Amino acid sequence: MLAKRPTLVRLIAVVVMACCVIVSAAGTSAGRAPTPDPQAYVKYYVVAAEHEGQPENLTEIAVRFLGSGERSAEIYNLNAGRVQADGAGLTDPARLNRGWRLVLPWDAAGEGVQYGQLPAARKPTQPAPKPTSTASPSPKPDPSKSPGSPPNGGSRPSGCTATAASSSRSNWAQLRLAADGAWDLSRGNGVMVAVVDSGVDGKLPQLGGRVAVGADVTVGNGRGDTDCLGTGTAMAAIIGASASADNTPVGIAPDATILPIRMVGTSTSSRAMDAANAIEVAVSAGASVVALGSHVDLGDPTVAASVTTALNHDVVVVAGAPTKPLTPPAAGERSATGALLLSGGVGADGQLAEEYQQGTVEVVAPGIDVASLGISGTGVLSNTGTRFAVAFVAGQAALVRAAYPDLTAVQVKERIRSTADAMEKGKTDARYGTGMINPAASVAKQLDDERQVAGAQGDEGGGGTALAVLLGLGLVAAGGLVFAIRFRRRANSG
């Protein structure tokens, strides 16, 4: 009887084979690990001795391959902190060495643009060249650029008083998180993390070459790479400090670029408008992760509106869990892919850093007795506060964004939450959200949930749902066809 119905048989075969192909493809994607940062396939350009008789510089390269000199900041942010083959690194947009391989944005095009894996660079034999005095700031510097600092840039201005911090040192936070377990897969390369707080001391050697000029929104046209209070510098070091000879704590994402947005000056008093402007500047400058310090009040309508803007631009916004009732800001567009991630701080014994509103903590990170760097060469200090937990989570977000560049911010957040470790094994406690963040697991673990698996491989969102729907439709169609065949058999035999 089946021979009389070859079309139906073929249809069933096609449906079953399609289901198998879909499942097979999904399984293949699920087993695929993220490409390690240093060996990722990228677009790049090899710097020549000169171009059209003139020394090469980032602005000219941006015009040639991207159509606009204003996009030179993007090239800088992709390459700041990378060690080149000659052991040096990019610190001045106007000074490029012949043979350097500059990573370019994905849409770069033109003669000379290459695509492939960059060779592993050797460790530098000497410190990166210090900025020259020729790189003076313009009256209104581009916050995403990172040229050499002026004589007063990157230091603590006169009249500054750092916030209280202890000189006692405990590395429990760094040891607990063991972020180095993620570094074979991701070090945050190419990701810009904005720190919205008191600025960042751009002269610290451990942050050398990776702190952008930033912005000081308290004065309108100042730089962000200077810090009076020290809290912003401590956050930046937690996110991206590199190793040093004196064994200072290393950041979670040591290859990430820091964008300092200074919203408080010489005192801890802050204005909601400055916080809102700071967030807007961070988004406009191209930060894909924004870490909000404790001076930012999410309950203020102006601030909430700026956070909504960030969420509409696929940004991961990390903030402290609220200590007073409020409605967290949300994206203003249905198609928005940004995410707000609320973190709580904890100590080594699990004690919460503050009394957070019930049910608001989504993950926790170290926030009590956290070792980080102080300003103006004060060395390692111990800090306590939710903002430092925010910094750890922001550093982890940079790792995930670098390892999985096609993920949306929502998917990055879900990966961070789903890979967190319960504070007490086998038990859940709403006070800690899904638990203590786990940087290594967040970049290495293959997620079982269909939506997360699809997201981790760069689907445009809803990939897991689409897979389930296709499988369901395929099985229903196959079942319907089989039923039709049997029904017709009975009808014919009757």
Short mmCIF file of C-alpha atoms in Angstrom, two decimals, residues 85-373:
data_model
loop_
_atom_site.label_atom_id
_atom_site.label_comp_id
_atom_site.label_asym_id
_atom_site.label_seq_id
_atom_site.Cartn_x
_atom_site.Cartn_y
_atom_site.Cartn_z
CA ALA A 85 55.24 41.69 17.95
CA ASP A 86 57.96 44.21 18.82
CA GLY A 87 56.99 44.14 22.49
CA ALA A 88 55.49 47.63 22.43
CA GLY A 89 51.86 48.70 22.52
CA LEU A 90 49.51 51.42 21.37
CA THR A 91 49.50 54.44 23.67
CA ASP A 92 49.42 57.37 21.24
CA PRO A 93 47.00 57.41 18.25
CA ALA A 94 49.56 59.40 16.25
CA ARG A 95 52.48 57.02 16.82
CA LEU A 96 52.32 53.62 15.15
CA ASN A 97 55.22 51.25 14.56
CA ARG A 98 55.76 49.53 11.26
CA GLY A 99 54.56 45.93 11.34
CA TRP A 100 51.96 46.39 14.07
CA ARG A 101 48.76 44.48 13.45
CA LEU A 102 45.80 46.67 14.29
CA VAL A 103 42.45 45.00 14.91
CA LEU A 104 39.73 46.77 12.94
CA PRO A 105 35.94 47.04 13.43
CA TRP A 106 33.90 44.42 11.65
CA ASP A 107 32.77 46.78 8.88
CA ALA A 108 36.27 47.89 7.84
CA ALA A 109 36.87 47.56 4.11
CA GLY A 110 39.53 48.49 1.59
CA GLU A 111 42.88 47.48 0.20
CA GLY A 112 45.07 46.27 3.03
CA VAL A 113 42.30 44.94 5.29
CA GLN A 114 43.03 41.32 6.15
CA TYR A 115 41.00 38.64 7.91
CA GLY A 116 42.38 35.83 10.05
CA GLN A 117 44.00 34.95 13.36
CA LEU A 118 46.53 37.28 14.86
CA PRO A 119 49.83 35.65 15.84
CA ALA A 120 50.42 35.43 19.57
CA ALA A 121 52.49 38.40 20.69
CA ARG A 122 55.50 37.93 22.92
CA LYS A 123 55.65 39.54 26.30
CA PRO A 124 57.10 43.04 26.31
CA THR A 125 60.76 43.35 27.14
CA GLN A 126 60.36 46.91 28.36
CA PRO A 127 57.50 49.03 29.67
CA ALA A 128 55.19 50.62 27.14
CA PRO A 129 56.40 54.09 26.13
CA LYS A 130 55.04 56.83 28.29
CA PRO A 131 52.78 59.44 26.70
CA THR A 132 54.52 62.41 25.17
CA SER A 133 53.72 65.98 25.99
CA THR A 134 52.47 66.48 22.44
CA ALA A 135 49.26 64.61 23.17
CA SER A 136 47.53 67.47 24.92
CA PRO A 137 43.76 67.25 25.36
CA SER A 138 41.35 69.33 23.36
CA PRO A 139 38.91 71.56 25.23
CA LYS A 140 36.22 68.90 24.75
CA PRO A 141 37.99 65.52 24.50
CA ASP A 142 36.34 62.48 22.97
CA PRO A 143 35.69 60.27 26.03
CA SER A 144 36.39 57.07 24.12
CA LYS A 145 39.89 58.13 23.06
CA SER A 146 42.93 57.35 25.14
CA PRO A 147 45.86 59.52 24.13
CA GLY A 148 48.77 60.30 26.37
CA SER A 149 47.85 62.13 29.52
CA PRO A 150 48.68 65.78 29.95
CA PRO A 151 50.88 66.85 32.87
CA ASN A 152 47.84 67.05 35.16
CA GLY A 153 45.94 64.14 33.65
CA GLY A 154 45.62 60.78 35.30
CA SER A 155 46.68 62.03 38.73
CA ARG A 156 44.97 63.24 41.85
CA PRO A 157 44.22 66.96 41.68
CA SER A 158 45.08 69.19 44.60
CA GLY A 159 42.46 69.39 47.31
CA CYS A 160 41.41 65.75 46.92
CA THR A 161 40.70 63.50 49.85
CA ALA A 162 40.35 59.80 49.17
CA THR A 163 37.46 57.90 50.72
CA ALA A 164 38.18 55.68 53.68
CA ALA A 165 39.90 52.39 52.92
CA SER A 166 42.01 50.04 54.98
CA SER A 167 45.66 49.28 54.29
CA SER A 168 45.12 45.70 55.45
CA ARG A 169 45.20 43.28 52.56
CA SER A 170 43.22 40.13 51.86
CA ASN A 171 42.99 38.52 48.44
CA TRP A 172 40.06 36.33 49.41
CA ALA A 173 37.85 37.85 46.69
CA GLN A 174 40.27 37.18 43.84
CA LEU A 175 41.03 33.69 45.17
CA ARG A 176 37.34 32.86 45.54
CA LEU A 177 36.45 33.90 42.01
CA ALA A 178 39.59 32.45 40.34
CA ALA A 179 39.03 34.47 37.19
CA ASP A 180 42.28 33.21 35.71
CA GLY A 181 40.41 30.00 34.93
CA ALA A 182 38.61 31.95 32.20
CA TRP A 183 41.64 33.56 30.61
CA ASP A 184 42.42 30.77 28.16
CA LEU A 185 39.07 31.60 26.57
CA SER A 186 38.65 35.29 27.28
CA ARG A 187 40.50 38.19 28.87
CA GLY A 188 38.00 40.86 27.86
CA ASN A 189 39.92 41.93 24.78
CA GLY A 190 38.05 44.48 22.65
CA VAL A 191 35.38 45.22 25.27
CA MET A 192 35.01 48.72 26.70
CA VAL A 193 33.68 48.93 30.25
CA ALA A 194 32.49 52.30 31.50
CA VAL A 195 32.97 53.04 35.20
CA VAL A 196 30.49 55.68 36.36
CA ASP A 197 31.86 56.90 39.66
CA SER A 198 34.66 59.20 40.81
CA GLY A 199 36.93 58.85 37.77
CA VAL A 200 39.98 56.59 37.40
CA ASP A 201 43.65 57.28 38.07
CA GLY A 202 44.95 56.72 34.55
CA LYS A 203 48.60 56.82 35.63
CA LEU A 204 48.55 53.57 37.56
CA PRO A 205 50.97 51.15 35.85
CA GLN A 206 48.54 48.26 36.30
CA LEU A 207 46.02 50.12 34.15
CA GLY A 208 48.56 51.57 31.72
CA GLY A 209 47.43 51.92 28.12
CA ARG A 210 43.89 50.72 28.80
CA VAL A 211 42.24 53.72 30.44
CA ALA A 212 40.51 55.99 27.93
CA VAL A 213 40.35 59.75 28.41
CA GLY A 214 36.76 59.46 29.57
CA ALA A 215 34.80 62.49 30.69
CA ASP A 216 34.12 64.60 33.76
CA VAL A 217 30.43 65.45 33.58
CA THR A 218 30.63 67.59 36.71
CA VAL A 219 32.41 70.31 34.72
CA GLY A 220 31.17 69.52 31.23
CA ASN A 221 34.47 69.34 29.34
CA GLY A 222 36.94 67.68 31.68
CA ARG A 223 38.71 64.32 31.58
CA GLY A 224 37.63 61.23 33.47
CA ASP A 225 41.09 59.71 33.91
CA THR A 226 41.68 61.51 37.20
CA ASP A 227 40.31 60.56 40.61
CA CYS A 228 40.01 62.35 43.95
CA LEU A 229 38.06 59.84 46.00
CA GLY A 230 39.60 56.57 44.84
CA THR A 231 36.41 54.54 44.57
CA GLY A 232 36.30 54.68 40.78
CA THR A 233 39.96 53.66 40.56
CA ALA A 234 39.32 50.71 42.87
CA MET A 235 36.40 49.62 40.68
CA ALA A 236 38.49 49.94 37.52
CA ALA A 237 41.31 47.87 39.02
CA ILE A 238 38.89 45.12 40.01
CA ILE A 239 37.62 45.08 36.45
CA GLY A 240 40.83 45.26 34.49
CA ALA A 241 44.12 45.65 36.39
CA SER A 242 47.01 43.73 34.87
CA ALA A 243 49.67 41.74 36.71
CA SER A 244 52.60 43.62 38.21
CA ALA A 245 55.93 42.83 39.83
CA ASP A 246 54.63 43.58 43.33
CA ASN A 247 51.82 41.01 43.03
CA THR A 248 48.95 43.46 43.23
CA PRO A 249 45.52 41.94 42.59
CA VAL A 250 44.77 41.27 38.93
CA GLY A 251 41.43 42.33 37.48
CA ILE A 252 38.73 39.99 36.24
CA ALA A 253 39.18 41.06 32.59
CA PRO A 254 42.79 42.31 32.32
CA ASP A 255 42.57 43.07 28.59
CA ALA A 256 39.39 45.15 28.75
CA THR A 257 39.45 48.90 28.12
CA ILE A 258 38.24 51.15 30.94
CA LEU A 259 36.15 54.23 30.12
CA PRO A 260 36.11 56.47 33.23
CA ILE A 261 33.08 58.74 33.60
CA ARG A 262 33.54 61.08 36.54
CA MET A 263 30.24 62.12 38.13
CA VAL A 264 31.57 63.27 41.53
CA GLY A 265 34.52 65.54 42.16
CA THR A 266 36.27 66.31 45.41
CA SER A 267 33.38 65.23 47.63
CA THR A 268 30.91 62.36 47.74
CA SER A 269 27.90 64.59 47.11
CA SER A 270 26.33 63.84 43.74
CA ARG A 271 23.60 65.18 41.49
CA ALA A 272 21.08 63.04 39.66
CA MET A 273 21.59 65.03 36.46
CA ASP A 274 25.32 64.28 36.52
CA ALA A 275 24.61 60.57 36.96
CA ALA A 276 22.15 60.63 34.07
CA ASN A 277 24.58 62.50 31.83
CA ALA A 278 27.36 60.09 32.77
CA ILE A 279 25.33 57.11 31.62
CA GLU A 280 24.42 58.86 28.36
CA VAL A 281 28.08 59.68 27.70
CA ALA A 282 29.11 56.08 28.36
CA VAL A 283 26.57 54.77 25.85
CA SER A 284 27.46 57.40 23.25
CA ALA A 285 31.15 56.53 23.59
CA GLY A 286 30.45 52.91 22.73
CA ALA A 287 30.74 51.11 26.08
CA SER A 288 29.05 47.71 25.90
CA VAL A 289 29.25 47.23 29.69
CA VAL A 290 28.47 50.02 32.18
CA ALA A 291 29.32 49.68 35.87
CA LEU A 292 27.35 52.09 38.07
CA GLY A 293 28.92 53.17 41.34
CA SER A 294 26.97 53.81 44.51
CA HIS A 295 26.58 57.52 43.72
CA VAL A 296 23.98 56.56 41.09
CA ASP A 297 20.36 56.47 42.29
CA LEU A 298 18.28 54.21 40.07
CA GLY A 299 15.13 55.51 41.69
CA ASP A 300 15.58 58.99 40.26
CA PRO A 301 13.43 59.46 37.13
CA THR A 302 16.21 61.24 35.23
CA VAL A 303 18.69 58.48 35.96
CA ALA A 304 16.12 55.82 35.14
CA ALA A 305 15.52 57.44 31.74
CA SER A 306 19.24 57.30 30.96
CA VAL A 307 19.43 53.65 31.99
CA THR A 308 16.52 52.99 29.65
CA THR A 309 18.54 54.59 26.86
CA ALA A 310 21.41 52.24 27.61
CA LEU A 311 19.10 49.23 27.59
CA ASN A 312 17.79 50.29 24.19
CA HIS A 313 21.37 50.06 22.88
CA ASP A 314 22.23 46.47 23.86
CA VAL A 315 24.33 47.51 26.86
CA VAL A 316 24.89 45.40 29.98
CA VAL A 317 24.27 47.82 32.86
CA VAL A 318 25.52 46.51 36.20
CA ALA A 319 24.27 48.25 39.33
CA GLY A 320 23.99 47.55 43.01
CA ALA A 321 20.80 45.95 44.26
CA PRO A 322 18.59 48.64 45.82
CA THR A 323 18.41 49.20 49.56
CA LYS A 324 15.11 51.06 49.32
CA PRO A 325 11.92 50.32 47.39
CA LEU A 326 12.03 51.21 43.70
CA THR A 327 10.96 49.95 40.31
CA PRO A 328 14.10 49.08 38.33
CA PRO A 329 14.39 50.85 34.95
CA ALA A 330 13.41 48.81 31.91
CA ALA A 331 14.02 49.04 28.18
CA GLY A 332 11.73 51.42 26.34
CA GLU A 333 11.55 49.42 23.13
CA ARG A 334 10.07 45.95 22.70
CA SER A 335 12.95 44.90 20.48
CA ALA A 336 15.61 46.20 22.89
CA THR A 337 18.27 43.68 23.93
CA GLY A 338 19.96 45.57 26.78
CA ALA A 339 19.98 44.20 30.33
CA LEU A 340 20.14 45.61 33.85
CA LEU A 341 21.91 43.25 36.25
CA LEU A 342 21.52 43.96 39.98
CA SER A 343 24.33 42.72 42.20
CA GLY A 344 24.72 42.36 45.92
CA GLY A 345 28.00 42.43 47.82
CA VAL A 346 29.09 39.74 50.27
CA GLY A 347 32.01 38.96 52.55
CA ALA A 348 34.08 35.82 52.80
CA ASP A 349 31.60 34.41 55.31
CA GLY A 350 28.56 35.20 53.17
CA GLN A 351 27.57 38.30 55.12
CA LEU A 352 25.75 40.82 52.92
CA ALA A 353 27.40 44.20 52.50
CA GLU A 354 24.07 46.00 52.87
CA GLU A 355 20.41 45.30 53.59
CA TYR A 356 19.04 44.93 50.08
CA GLN A 357 15.38 44.98 49.19
CA GLN A 358 13.93 41.50 49.24
CA GLY A 359 14.02 39.75 45.88
CA THR A 360 16.12 42.39 44.12
CA VAL A 361 19.53 40.70 44.25
CA GLU A 362 20.18 38.71 41.06
CA VAL A 363 23.77 37.61 41.76
CA VAL A 364 26.35 38.34 44.41
CA ALA A 365 30.07 39.10 44.27
CA PRO A 366 32.72 40.06 46.82
CA GLY A 367 31.90 43.40 48.41
CA ILE A 368 33.48 43.28 51.88
CA ASP A 369 37.23 43.56 52.55
CA VAL A 370 37.98 43.57 48.84
CA ALA A 371 41.59 44.24 47.85
CA SER A 372 42.10 46.74 45.05
CA LEU A 373 44.38 49.59 44.01
#
